[in-house]
Amino acid sequence: MDTQLRLSVLDLVPVRSGQTSRQAVAASVRLAKLADRLGYTRYWFAEHHNMPAVASTTPPVLIASIAAQTERIRVGSGGVMLPNHAPLVVAEQFAALEALAPGRIDLGIGRAPGSDPVITQLLRISGPTADVDRFPDHITDILSLLSPDGATLRLTSGREYPIMATPAATDVPTLWLLGSSDYSARLAASLGLPYVFANHFSGDGLERALELYRTEYTPSEAHPVPETFLTVNASVAPTVEEARARALPQLRSMARLRTNRPMRPLETVEEAQSAPSDSIGDEVIAAMEKRWIIADAAEAVTELRRLADRHGIDEVMVAPIGGSYDAEPGDATPGREQTLELLAGELPPVE
């Protein structure tokens, strides 16, 4: 892989102990503006619900704010969890975003609920949602609703009723399918859509998913060839020791999630370092460390290039997971900012 490797950002809007939601969102706004200045390709927000360490619950709201405060970077969802929403509402939201920031909006869609079973059930009984078993149909519905020609609903009377996400669309956001299984890879291939494997969350099955996507790909008018990139967690610092220290809060948080323990706001670096040892959690952390990039700038870029070469991609979406020290401000995330700055310093942006 040559220097034409593009970098992007995935943001869950992390919340640490002692930090308010307002401060966490302000820190992410600051990070997105930095990514824009540094030449990153795109900036995506995830959708998660009822998690003390994650403030990224409403991607369209965050996307609108960031699009208004940046100049060139693509902004999108990584992703909208479609079972939680009515397809028409998703189409309307992203059609409006495309009108606000033409040519800069990505609509990443996932099939998972982005929460625990209780919240999933609450969403289903308290508002309009989508039947997960009709996920493929809803994807094609959204594509039609977003198009300038819109979609057509056939009423029981036999009359056709036109439906459009916006009255006079000229441009549409780019729709990406997200997933971590054969199902999503095959669906993206059959629909001729770009595809992203959630490598930052689960690297299991990555090679098979990409192979299925590429070998079964059916060209579409908008996407004649398969398009894909990977996500990866990264903590990059001037020294490996600092990179490891800043990665520890997120590693411990993910270990709690993997072992079904109560979730809490992210610890600061000092809180994570002073926590008692836990053999089960330590084993989970050791396994995750092998998949994450925790390094100084030069080694981090070497690992990114190796990852890109191995999987035949020219873009990597980094989830910057560098934690904060006690004394660092609540409305900024110096560890995450440092990760983006150091990577951009070693890997010039692609025009």
Coordinates of C-alpha atoms in Angstrom, one line a residue:
M1 CA 0.0 0.0 0.0
D2 CA 1.5 3.4 -1.0
T3 CA 0.9 6.8 0.6
Q4 CA -2.6 7.0 -1.0
L5 CA -4.1 5.5 2.2
R6 CA -7.0 7.6 3.3
L7 CA -7.9 8.0 7.0
S8 CA -11.4 8.6 8.5
V9 CA -12.9 8.8 12.0
L10 CA -15.5 6.9 13.9
D11 CA -16.8 8.6 17.0
L12 CA -19.0 7.2 19.7
V13 CA -18.8 10.4 21.7
P14 CA -17.3 8.8 24.8
V15 CA -18.2 10.1 28.3
R16 CA -15.7 9.7 31.1
S17 CA -16.2 10.0 34.8
G18 CA -16.9 13.6 36.0
Q19 CA -17.8 14.6 32.5
T20 CA -21.2 15.9 31.4
S21 CA -23.0 15.1 28.1
R22 CA -22.5 18.7 27.1
Q23 CA -18.8 18.5 27.6
A24 CA -18.6 15.2 25.8
V25 CA -20.4 16.5 22.8
A26 CA -18.3 19.7 22.8
A27 CA -15.1 17.5 22.8
S28 CA -16.4 15.6 19.8
V29 CA -17.2 18.9 17.9
R30 CA -13.7 20.0 18.6
L31 CA -12.3 16.6 17.4
A32 CA -14.4 16.7 14.2
K33 CA -13.2 20.2 13.3
L34 CA -9.6 19.0 13.9
A35 CA -10.2 16.0 11.6
D36 CA -11.5 18.4 8.9
R37 CA -8.4 20.6 9.2
L38 CA -6.1 17.6 9.1
G39 CA -7.5 16.2 5.9
Y40 CA -9.4 13.2 7.1
T41 CA -11.8 11.8 4.5
R42 CA -15.0 11.3 6.6
Y43 CA -16.3 11.5 10.2
W44 CA -19.0 9.1 11.3
F45 CA -21.1 8.9 14.4
A46 CA -22.3 5.6 15.9
E47 CA -25.8 5.0 17.3
H48 CA -25.9 3.5 20.8
H49 CA -28.6 3.8 23.5
N50 CA -28.6 3.9 27.3
M51 CA -24.9 3.4 27.7
P52 CA -23.2 5.5 30.4
A53 CA -20.0 5.8 28.5
V54 CA -21.5 6.7 25.1
A55 CA -23.3 10.0 24.2
S56 CA -23.7 9.2 20.5
T57 CA -27.4 8.3 20.6
T58 CA -28.8 10.4 17.7
P59 CA -26.4 10.5 14.6
P60 CA -28.6 12.8 12.5
V61 CA -28.5 15.6 15.1
L62 CA -24.7 15.3 15.6
I63 CA -24.2 15.1 11.8
A64 CA -26.1 18.3 11.2
S65 CA -24.1 20.1 13.9
I66 CA -20.7 18.9 12.5
A67 CA -21.6 19.5 8.9
A68 CA -22.4 23.1 9.8
Q69 CA -19.0 23.6 11.6
T70 CA -16.7 21.9 9.0
E71 CA -15.8 22.7 5.4
R72 CA -14.8 19.7 3.4
I73 CA -14.9 16.4 5.4
R74 CA -17.7 13.9 4.7
V75 CA -20.0 13.4 7.7
G76 CA -22.2 10.5 8.3
S77 CA -23.6 7.7 10.5
G78 CA -21.7 4.6 11.4
G79 CA -24.4 3.8 11.6
V80 CA -28.1 4.3 11.9
M81 CA -29.5 1.2 13.5
L82 CA -32.4 0.7 11.1
P83 CA -34.6 -1.6 13.3
N84 CA -35.0 1.4 15.7
H85 CA -36.5 3.7 13.1
A86 CA -39.1 3.9 10.4
P87 CA -37.4 3.9 6.9
L88 CA -39.3 7.0 5.7
V89 CA -38.1 9.0 8.7
V90 CA -34.5 7.9 8.1
A91 CA -34.8 8.8 4.4
E92 CA -36.3 12.2 5.3
Q93 CA -33.6 13.0 7.9
F94 CA -30.7 12.2 5.5
A95 CA -32.3 13.9 2.5
A96 CA -32.5 17.0 4.7
L97 CA -28.8 16.6 5.7
E98 CA -27.8 16.2 2.1
A99 CA -29.7 19.5 1.3
L100 CA -27.7 21.1 4.2
A101 CA -24.3 19.8 3.1
P102 CA -24.5 18.7 -0.6
G103 CA -22.1 16.0 -1.5
R104 CA -20.8 15.5 2.0
I105 CA -23.3 13.1 3.6
D106 CA -22.9 9.3 4.2
L107 CA -25.8 7.2 5.4
G108 CA -24.3 4.1 7.1
I109 CA -27.0 1.6 8.1
G110 CA -26.8 -1.3 10.4
R111 CA -29.1 -4.2 11.3
A112 CA -28.2 -4.5 15.1
P113 CA -30.3 -2.6 17.7
G114 CA -27.3 -0.8 19.2
S115 CA -28.5 -1.5 22.7
D116 CA -29.6 -4.1 25.2
P117 CA -32.8 -6.2 24.9
V118 CA -34.7 -4.0 27.3
I119 CA -34.0 -0.7 25.4
T120 CA -34.7 -2.5 22.1
Q121 CA -38.2 -3.5 23.4
L122 CA -38.8 0.0 24.7
L123 CA -38.1 1.4 21.3
R124 CA -40.4 -1.0 19.7
I125 CA -43.4 -0.3 22.0
S126 CA -42.9 3.5 22.2
G127 CA -42.4 4.7 18.7
P128 CA -42.2 3.9 15.0
T129 CA -39.6 1.2 14.3
A130 CA -38.8 -1.2 11.4
D131 CA -39.2 -5.0 11.4
V132 CA -35.7 -6.5 11.4
D133 CA -36.9 -9.4 9.3
R134 CA -37.7 -6.9 6.5
F135 CA -34.3 -5.3 6.6
P136 CA -33.4 -5.9 2.9
D137 CA -36.8 -4.4 1.8
H138 CA -36.3 -1.4 4.0
I139 CA -32.9 -0.7 2.5
T140 CA -34.3 -0.7 -1.0
D141 CA -37.2 1.4 0.2
I142 CA -34.8 4.0 1.6
L143 CA -32.8 4.0 -1.7
S144 CA -36.0 4.7 -3.6
L145 CA -37.3 7.3 -1.2
L146 CA -34.0 9.2 -1.4
S147 CA -33.8 9.3 -5.2
P148 CA -35.1 12.3 -7.1
D149 CA -37.9 10.2 -8.5
G150 CA -39.0 9.0 -5.1
A151 CA -41.0 5.8 -4.6
T152 CA -44.5 4.6 -5.4
L153 CA -47.0 3.0 -3.0
R154 CA -49.8 1.0 -4.4
L155 CA -53.0 1.4 -2.4
T156 CA -55.5 -1.3 -1.8
S157 CA -57.7 0.5 -4.3
G158 CA -55.1 -0.1 -6.9
R159 CA -54.2 3.6 -7.2
E160 CA -50.4 4.5 -7.1
Y161 CA -49.4 7.0 -4.5
P162 CA -46.0 8.9 -4.9
I163 CA -43.7 9.3 -1.9
M164 CA -40.5 11.3 -1.7
A165 CA -38.1 12.0 1.2
T166 CA -38.0 15.7 0.0
P167 CA -40.0 17.4 -2.7
A168 CA -37.2 18.3 -5.1
A169 CA -34.1 16.3 -4.4
T170 CA -31.1 16.7 -6.8
D171 CA -28.4 14.9 -4.8
V172 CA -28.6 11.9 -2.5
P173 CA -26.4 10.8 0.4
T174 CA -24.1 7.8 -0.2
L175 CA -25.7 4.7 1.4
W176 CA -23.3 2.2 3.1
L177 CA -24.3 -1.1 4.6
L178 CA -22.5 -1.9 7.9
G179 CA -22.1 -5.2 9.6
S180 CA -20.0 -7.9 11.2
S181 CA -21.4 -11.0 9.5
D182 CA -21.8 -12.9 6.2
Y183 CA -25.4 -11.6 6.1
S184 CA -24.5 -8.0 5.7
A185 CA -21.7 -8.7 3.3
R186 CA -23.9 -10.7 1.0
L187 CA -26.8 -8.2 1.2
A188 CA -24.5 -5.3 0.3
A189 CA -23.1 -7.4 -2.6
S190 CA -26.6 -8.3 -3.9
L191 CA -27.7 -4.6 -3.8
G192 CA -24.5 -3.2 -5.3
L193 CA -23.8 -1.0 -2.2
P194 CA -20.6 0.0 -0.4
Y195 CA -19.9 -2.1 2.7
V196 CA -18.0 -1.7 5.9
F197 CA -17.1 -4.5 8.3
A198 CA -17.2 -3.5 12.0
N199 CA -13.6 -4.5 12.7
H200 CA -13.3 -2.1 15.6
F201 CA -16.0 -4.1 17.5
S202 CA -15.4 -7.7 16.3
G203 CA -12.7 -8.8 14.0
D204 CA -14.0 -12.4 13.8
G205 CA -15.0 -13.3 10.2
L206 CA -13.4 -10.3 8.6
E207 CA -11.6 -12.2 5.8
R208 CA -14.7 -14.3 4.9
A209 CA -17.0 -11.3 4.9
L210 CA -14.8 -9.3 2.5
E211 CA -14.3 -12.3 0.2
L212 CA -18.1 -12.9 0.0
Y213 CA -18.7 -9.2 -0.6
R214 CA -16.2 -8.9 -3.4
T215 CA -16.9 -12.3 -5.2
E216 CA -20.7 -12.0 -5.0
Y217 CA -20.8 -8.2 -5.9
T218 CA -23.5 -7.2 -8.4
P219 CA -22.6 -3.8 -10.0
S220 CA -25.1 -1.0 -9.6
E221 CA -25.3 2.2 -11.6
A222 CA -24.1 4.3 -8.6
H223 CA -21.4 1.8 -7.6
P224 CA -20.1 -0.3 -10.6
V225 CA -17.3 -1.8 -8.4
P226 CA -17.3 -3.0 -4.8
E227 CA -16.3 -0.3 -2.3
T228 CA -15.2 -1.1 1.3
F229 CA -12.9 0.0 4.1
L230 CA -12.2 -1.1 7.6
T231 CA -12.6 0.3 11.1
V232 CA -10.0 -0.1 13.9
N233 CA -9.5 1.2 17.4
A234 CA -6.4 3.2 17.9
S235 CA -4.5 5.0 20.6
V236 CA -1.5 6.8 19.3
A237 CA 1.0 8.8 21.4
P238 CA 4.6 10.1 21.3
T239 CA 5.5 6.9 23.3
V240 CA 4.1 3.4 23.4
E241 CA 3.9 3.7 27.1
E242 CA 1.5 6.7 26.9
A243 CA -0.5 5.1 24.1
R244 CA -1.0 2.0 26.4
A245 CA -2.0 4.2 29.3
R246 CA -4.5 6.1 27.3
A247 CA -6.0 2.9 25.8
L248 CA -6.6 1.3 29.2
P249 CA -9.9 3.1 30.1
Q250 CA -11.5 2.0 26.8
L251 CA -10.0 -1.5 27.1
R252 CA -11.5 -1.9 30.6
S253 CA -14.8 -0.6 29.5
M254 CA -15.0 -3.0 26.6
A255 CA -14.0 -5.9 28.9
R256 CA -16.9 -5.0 31.2
L257 CA -19.2 -5.2 28.1
R258 CA -17.8 -8.5 26.9
T259 CA -18.2 -10.1 30.4
N260 CA -21.7 -8.8 31.0
R261 CA -20.8 -6.5 33.9
P262 CA -22.5 -3.2 34.7
M263 CA -21.5 -0.4 32.4
R264 CA -20.3 2.9 33.7
P265 CA -18.7 6.1 32.4
L266 CA -15.1 5.7 31.1
E267 CA -12.5 5.8 33.8
T268 CA -9.7 8.4 33.6
V269 CA -6.2 7.0 33.0
E270 CA -5.4 7.2 36.7
E271 CA -8.6 5.5 37.7
A272 CA -8.0 2.7 35.3
Q273 CA -4.4 2.3 36.4
S274 CA -5.3 2.1 40.0
A275 CA -8.1 -0.4 39.6
P276 CA -7.5 -3.9 41.1
S277 CA -6.4 -6.7 38.8
D278 CA -9.1 -9.0 37.4
S279 CA -8.0 -12.2 35.8
I280 CA -11.1 -12.6 33.6
G281 CA -11.0 -9.0 32.5
D282 CA -7.3 -9.0 32.0
E283 CA -7.6 -12.0 29.7
V284 CA -10.3 -10.2 27.6
I285 CA -8.1 -7.1 27.5
A286 CA -5.1 -9.0 26.3
A287 CA -7.1 -10.5 23.4
M288 CA -8.4 -7.0 22.4
E289 CA -4.9 -5.4 22.5
K290 CA -3.8 -7.7 19.7
R291 CA -6.5 -6.3 17.4
W292 CA -6.2 -2.6 18.4
I293 CA -3.5 -0.2 17.3
I294 CA -1.7 1.0 20.4
A295 CA 1.6 2.5 19.4
D296 CA 3.7 5.5 18.6
A297 CA 3.1 7.3 15.3
A298 CA 5.6 5.5 13.1
E299 CA 4.5 2.0 14.3
A300 CA 0.8 2.9 14.1
V301 CA 1.1 3.9 10.5
T302 CA 3.1 0.8 9.7
E303 CA 0.3 -1.3 11.3
L304 CA -2.3 0.7 9.3
R305 CA -0.5 0.1 6.0
R306 CA -0.1 -3.6 6.9
L307 CA -3.9 -3.8 7.6
A308 CA -4.7 -2.1 4.4
D309 CA -2.3 -4.3 2.3
R310 CA -3.6 -7.5 3.9
H311 CA -7.3 -6.7 3.1
G312 CA -6.8 -4.8 -0.2
I313 CA -8.3 -1.5 0.9
D314 CA -7.3 2.1 0.5
E315 CA -9.1 3.6 3.5
V316 CA -9.1 2.9 7.2
M317 CA -11.6 4.5 9.7
V318 CA -10.0 5.0 13.0
A319 CA -11.9 5.0 16.3
P320 CA -9.6 7.2 18.4
I321 CA -9.9 5.7 21.9
G322 CA -7.2 7.6 23.8
G323 CA -8.5 8.3 27.3
S324 CA -7.9 11.4 29.4
Y325 CA -5.9 12.1 32.5
D326 CA -7.6 13.6 35.6
A327 CA -6.2 17.1 35.0
E328 CA -7.3 17.3 31.4
P329 CA -10.3 19.5 30.5
G330 CA -13.8 18.0 30.3
D331 CA -14.7 19.7 27.0
A332 CA -11.7 18.3 25.1
T333 CA -10.1 14.9 24.6
P334 CA -6.4 15.5 24.2
G335 CA -5.7 11.8 23.8
R336 CA -8.1 11.4 20.9
E337 CA -6.9 14.6 19.3
Q338 CA -3.3 13.5 19.7
T339 CA -4.1 10.2 17.9
L340 CA -5.5 12.1 14.9
E341 CA -2.6 14.6 14.8
L342 CA 0.1 12.0 15.0
L343 CA -1.4 9.8 12.3
A344 CA -1.9 12.8 10.0
G345 CA 1.7 13.9 10.6
E346 CA 3.0 10.5 9.4
L347 CA 0.4 10.0 6.6
P348 CA -0.3 13.1 4.5
P349 CA -4.0 13.5 3.4
V350 CA -5.1 12.3 0.0
E351 CA -6.6 15.0 -2.2

